[in-house]
Structure formats: C-alpha cells, structure tokens
Amino acid sequence: MIRTCQLSYTYPGGPTLAFPDVEVAQGTVLLLSGPSGCGKSTWLSLAAALVAPTAGELVVADQSLGALKNIAADAWRARAIGFLPQKLHLSAALTVQQNLALAFWASGQPEDAARIDAALQALGVQHLARRTPAQLSGGQAQRVALARAVLLQPRVILADEPTASLDFEAAADAVRLLLDTARIQGATLVIATHDARVAALIPAKVDGQIGFQPLQLVRKQL
Ligand code: ADP
Ligand code: MG
C-alpha cells in the first residue's frame, strides 16, 4: 500500500515539486506518467526513502517515511522496496550471481544461493549467473536487475522508465515481466514513465480488477 498527502519536495537550490495525493491498494499497479522533468523520478526517490519529503506525508508498505532517518531508511528500503532504476546500477566487477547476493548483504541477511537461483530462473536468466554485466544484452541486464530488485520479495516494486529506448516488442516484454512479477509476489507496482505506449501495454482488467491506477504529473514547479 502507498498513500501520500500533500507531498512535496524541494531540491536544495532547485525547484519545489508538489505531488497530487494518491492511495494505492496493496497488490495493485500505479502508472506514474507525465512529461520529462515533471518529477516522476523524484516521486520514486521519495517512495524509496532515498530522499525525505520537504512537506506532506508519505506512507509506503505500512511505514511513514517522514519519520525514517538514514540508517533506518537503508534497512527498510533493503527489505520493503524493489527498485528498478532507469540506469540499472549492476556492479561491473561482479557476476550476475554476486550482484544478486548484494541484495542479501544490503539487508543484513545471510546469502541464500537457492533463492538467487530461483529469482534468476523466474526471469529466465539463470543460465547467465556466471557472466558479468558487460556480457549481457540490454534486455538480459534488465531482467537481472529486476531479479535483484525482487529477490527479497519486497512489498513495493518501483520501476523508473523501464521501457526507455526499447523497441515495441522489448517494451511489451519489459512491462509484462514487471506485471507478472508483481502479481506473483503480491507486490504493489509503480511504473514511472513518459512513454505513452506503456498504458496500452497494461491489460485494462486483471481478474476483474482495474488494470492500473493512473497518476498524471504535470510540469508545474513552484
Ligand atoms: P522526471 O523523472 O519526471 O523526468 P525528475 O524527478 O527527474 O523528473 O525531475 C523533476 C525536476 O526536478 C526537474 O525540473 C529537474 O530538473 C529537477 N531536478 C531533478 N534532480 C535535481 C537535483 N539533483 N537538483 C536540482 N534539481 C533537480
Ligand atoms: Mg525520470
């Protein structure tokens, strides 16, 4: 579940971004859309407790984020949030398997090789476990990054521009992978995108439920 109330963020010496209120039920999809520069990535940073709100309230996965401070935020994020950033941030010096192991270290849990295997298998990239990121195609790297993001079964998955620079077929694939992964894990999924194709790639109804909830941001800076 995600709930925001009068949420805003001011970059030091930069713009103030004010966000419309939203409430997203657990296990559903939020499509965060709007033009480049409207604040989508900033909203994701707030939801992941990477930055603290300047004003307003934000509750993500039962945690009120205004109250979280540094170390607590890091521990909470490692457990509760699966972040698929636009730039994937796979460690170049590590293998795919070791990149996933990092998620265990970051959350203070012992490494579990069987769970790493299962996560890679679920995304069809188990055979790439011993490669380094430089030896992956773009699509393979995204699957690996998604496997790492959801390894610890986070309550919330945040994806930033997951279809950027992908052709239609690859974009459809990326969206389907995110939807399937979120559904299997019962996670709330937020897709931030300026790609108008994405809305059309999400089924209008899933199991009788509305396919996604839209949150349209506008480029309005104070
Ligand atoms: P989007 O992801 O929708 O393209 P962002 O959240 O990246 O938008 O940026 C929203 C606004 O905040 C833009 O005007 C951008 O220039 C500004 N901004 C983003 N990051 C910073 C920063 N580190 N310092 C100052 N301004 C920033
Ligand atoms: Mg962005």
Coordinates of C-alpha atoms and ligand atoms in Angstrom, one line a residue:
M1 CA 0.0 0.0 0.0
I2 CA 1.1 3.5 -0.8
R3 CA -0.5 6.7 0.5
T4 CA 0.6 10.3 0.0
C5 CA -0.9 13.5 1.4
Q6 CA 0.2 17.0 0.2
L7 CA 3.6 15.6 -0.6
S8 CA 6.3 18.0 -1.9
Y9 CA 10.0 18.0 -2.3
T10 CA 12.3 21.0 -2.8
Y11 CA 15.7 20.4 -4.3
P12 CA 18.4 22.4 -2.5
G13 CA 18.7 25.5 -4.6
G14 CA 16.3 23.9 -7.1
P15 CA 12.6 23.6 -7.8
T16 CA 9.8 22.6 -5.5
L17 CA 7.8 19.8 -6.8
A18 CA 4.2 19.3 -5.4
F19 CA 2.6 16.0 -6.0
P20 CA -1.1 15.1 -6.2
D21 CA -2.4 12.9 -3.4
V22 CA -2.7 9.2 -4.2
E23 CA -3.7 6.0 -2.4
V24 CA -2.7 2.7 -4.0
A25 CA -4.0 -0.6 -2.6
Q26 CA -1.5 -3.4 -1.9
G27 CA -1.0 -5.6 -4.9
T28 CA -2.2 -3.1 -7.5
V29 CA -0.5 -1.1 -10.2
L30 CA 0.2 2.7 -10.2
L31 CA 1.1 4.2 -13.5
L32 CA 3.0 7.4 -12.8
S33 CA 3.1 9.4 -16.0
G34 CA 3.9 12.9 -17.3
P35 CA 6.5 14.7 -19.4
S36 CA 10.2 14.7 -18.8
G37 CA 11.0 16.9 -15.8
C38 CA 7.6 16.7 -14.1
G39 CA 9.0 14.8 -11.1
K40 CA 8.5 11.1 -11.7
S41 CA 12.0 10.1 -10.6
T42 CA 11.8 12.4 -7.6
W43 CA 8.5 10.7 -6.6
L44 CA 10.2 7.3 -6.8
S45 CA 13.1 8.6 -4.7
L46 CA 10.6 9.8 -2.1
A47 CA 8.8 6.4 -2.1
A48 CA 12.1 4.6 -1.7
A49 CA 13.1 6.8 1.2
L50 CA 16.2 7.9 -0.8
V51 CA 15.2 11.5 0.0
A52 CA 12.9 12.8 2.7
P53 CA 9.8 14.8 1.9
T54 CA 10.1 18.6 2.4
A55 CA 6.5 18.7 3.3
G56 CA 3.5 16.3 3.5
E57 CA 3.1 12.7 4.3
L58 CA 4.1 9.5 2.6
V59 CA 3.3 6.0 3.8
V60 CA 4.8 3.1 1.9
A61 CA 4.5 -0.6 2.9
D62 CA 3.0 0.4 6.3
Q63 CA 5.9 2.7 7.0
S64 CA 5.5 6.5 7.4
L65 CA 8.6 7.8 5.6
G66 CA 8.9 11.3 7.0
A67 CA 9.9 9.7 10.3
L68 CA 12.6 7.5 8.9
K69 CA 16.3 8.5 9.3
N70 CA 19.3 7.4 7.3
I71 CA 20.3 4.0 8.7
A72 CA 16.7 3.0 9.4
A73 CA 15.8 4.1 5.9
D74 CA 18.5 1.9 4.4
A75 CA 17.4 -1.1 6.3
W76 CA 13.7 -0.5 5.5
R77 CA 14.5 0.0 1.8
A78 CA 16.5 -3.2 1.5
R79 CA 13.6 -5.2 2.9
A80 CA 10.5 -3.4 1.6
I81 CA 11.4 -1.9 -1.7
G82 CA 12.4 -3.4 -5.0
F83 CA 13.9 -0.6 -7.1
L84 CA 14.5 -1.0 -10.8
P85 CA 16.3 2.3 -11.6
Q86 CA 16.5 3.7 -15.1
K87 CA 20.3 3.2 -15.0
L88 CA 20.4 -0.4 -13.7
H89 CA 23.5 0.0 -11.5
L90 CA 24.7 -3.6 -11.8
S91 CA 28.2 -3.8 -10.3
A92 CA 30.5 -4.3 -13.3
A93 CA 33.2 -6.2 -11.4
L94 CA 30.7 -8.8 -10.0
T95 CA 29.0 -11.7 -11.7
V96 CA 25.2 -11.8 -12.1
Q97 CA 25.1 -14.2 -9.1
Q98 CA 27.2 -11.9 -7.0
N99 CA 25.1 -8.9 -7.9
L100 CA 22.1 -10.6 -6.5
A101 CA 24.0 -11.7 -3.4
L102 CA 24.5 -8.0 -2.8
A103 CA 20.8 -7.7 -2.0
F104 CA 21.2 -10.1 0.9
W105 CA 24.2 -8.3 2.2
A106 CA 22.4 -4.9 2.0
S107 CA 19.5 -6.2 4.1
G108 CA 21.8 -7.9 6.6
Q109 CA 20.6 -11.4 5.7
P110 CA 22.8 -14.4 5.1
E111 CA 23.2 -15.1 1.4
D112 CA 20.9 -17.8 0.1
A113 CA 22.1 -19.3 -3.2
A114 CA 18.9 -21.3 -3.7
R115 CA 16.8 -18.1 -3.6
I116 CA 19.2 -16.4 -6.0
D117 CA 18.8 -19.3 -8.4
A118 CA 15.1 -19.2 -8.1
A119 CA 14.9 -15.5 -8.8
L120 CA 17.1 -15.8 -11.8
Q121 CA 15.1 -18.7 -13.1
A122 CA 11.8 -16.9 -12.7
L123 CA 13.1 -14.2 -15.0
G124 CA 14.6 -16.7 -17.5
V125 CA 18.2 -15.7 -16.9
Q126 CA 19.6 -18.5 -14.7
H127 CA 22.0 -19.5 -17.4
L128 CA 23.7 -16.1 -17.2
A129 CA 24.6 -16.4 -13.5
R130 CA 28.3 -16.5 -14.0
R131 CA 28.5 -13.7 -16.5
T132 CA 29.4 -10.1 -15.7
P133 CA 27.1 -7.2 -16.7
A134 CA 29.3 -6.3 -19.7
Q135 CA 28.5 -9.8 -21.1
L136 CA 24.7 -9.2 -21.1
S137 CA 22.4 -7.7 -23.7
G138 CA 20.3 -4.7 -22.6
G139 CA 17.2 -6.9 -22.2
Q140 CA 19.2 -9.5 -20.2
A141 CA 20.7 -6.9 -17.9
Q142 CA 17.2 -5.5 -17.2
R143 CA 15.9 -9.0 -16.3
V144 CA 18.9 -9.5 -14.0
A145 CA 18.3 -6.1 -12.4
L146 CA 14.6 -7.0 -11.9
A147 CA 15.6 -10.3 -10.4
R148 CA 17.8 -8.5 -7.9
A149 CA 15.1 -5.9 -7.2
V150 CA 12.5 -8.6 -6.3
L151 CA 14.9 -11.2 -4.7
L152 CA 13.7 -10.4 -1.1
Q153 CA 10.0 -10.3 -2.1
P154 CA 9.5 -6.6 -1.5
R155 CA 6.0 -5.2 -0.8
V156 CA 6.5 -2.5 -3.4
I157 CA 8.3 -2.5 -6.7
L158 CA 9.4 0.8 -8.2
A159 CA 10.4 0.9 -11.9
D160 CA 11.8 4.1 -13.4
E161 CA 11.3 4.3 -17.2
P162 CA 11.5 0.5 -17.7
T163 CA 10.8 0.9 -21.5
A164 CA 13.2 3.7 -22.2
S165 CA 14.9 3.2 -25.6
L166 CA 13.3 -0.2 -26.2
D167 CA 11.5 -1.1 -29.4
F168 CA 7.8 -2.0 -29.1
E169 CA 8.3 -5.8 -28.7
A170 CA 11.0 -5.3 -26.0
A171 CA 8.9 -2.7 -24.2
A172 CA 5.9 -5.0 -24.2
D173 CA 8.2 -7.7 -22.8
A174 CA 9.5 -5.4 -20.0
V175 CA 6.0 -4.4 -18.9
R176 CA 4.7 -7.9 -18.9
L177 CA 7.7 -9.1 -16.8
L178 CA 7.0 -6.4 -14.3
L179 CA 3.3 -7.1 -14.1
D180 CA 3.8 -10.9 -13.8
T181 CA 6.5 -10.5 -11.2
A182 CA 4.4 -8.1 -9.1
R183 CA 1.3 -10.3 -9.4
I184 CA 3.2 -13.5 -8.4
Q185 CA 4.7 -11.7 -5.4
G186 CA 1.6 -9.8 -4.4
A187 CA 3.6 -6.6 -4.6
T188 CA 2.4 -3.1 -5.3
L189 CA 3.9 -2.0 -8.6
V190 CA 4.7 1.6 -9.6
I191 CA 5.8 2.2 -13.2
A192 CA 7.1 5.8 -13.8
T193 CA 7.2 6.6 -17.5
H194 CA 6.9 9.3 -20.1
D195 CA 6.3 6.5 -22.6
A196 CA 2.7 6.7 -23.9
R197 CA 2.9 3.1 -25.1
V198 CA 3.0 1.7 -21.5
A199 CA -0.6 2.5 -20.6
A200 CA -1.7 0.5 -23.7
L201 CA 0.6 -2.4 -22.7
I202 CA -1.2 -2.9 -19.3
P203 CA -4.4 -5.0 -19.6
A204 CA -7.5 -2.9 -18.8
K205 CA -8.7 -5.6 -16.4
V206 CA -6.9 -8.3 -14.5
D207 CA -9.0 -10.9 -12.6
G208 CA -11.9 -8.5 -12.8
Q209 CA -9.9 -5.7 -11.2
I210 CA -8.9 -2.5 -13.0
G211 CA -5.5 -3.0 -14.6
F212 CA -3.9 0.1 -13.2
Q213 CA -4.4 3.4 -11.4
P214 CA -3.1 6.5 -13.2
L215 CA -1.3 9.3 -11.5
Q216 CA -0.6 12.0 -14.0
L217 CA 2.0 14.6 -13.0
V218 CA 2.3 17.9 -14.8
R219 CA 5.4 20.1 -15.1
K220 CA 4.4 22.6 -12.5
Q221 CA 7.2 24.0 -10.4
L222 CA 6.9 26.4 -7.5
Ligands
ADP1 P1 11.2 13.2 -14.4 O1 11.7 11.9 -13.8 O2 9.7 13.3 -14.4 O3 11.8 13.5 -15.7 P2 12.7 14.4 -12.2 O4 12.1 13.9 -11.0 O5 14.0 13.8 -12.6 O6 11.6 14.4 -13.4 O7 13.0 16.0 -12.1 C1 12.0 16.9 -11.7 C2 12.5 18.3 -11.7 O8 13.5 18.4 -10.6 C3 13.2 18.8 -12.9 O9 12.9 20.1 -13.1 C4 14.7 18.6 -12.6 O10 15.5 19.5 -13.3 C5 14.7 18.8 -11.1 N1 15.8 18.1 -10.5 C6 16.0 16.7 -10.6 N2 17.1 16.4 -9.8 C7 17.6 17.5 -9.3 C8 18.7 17.8 -8.5 N3 19.5 16.9 -8.0 N4 18.9 19.1 -8.2 C9 18.1 20.1 -8.6 N5 17.0 19.9 -9.4 C10 16.8 18.6 -9.7
MG2 MG 12.9 10.4 -14.6

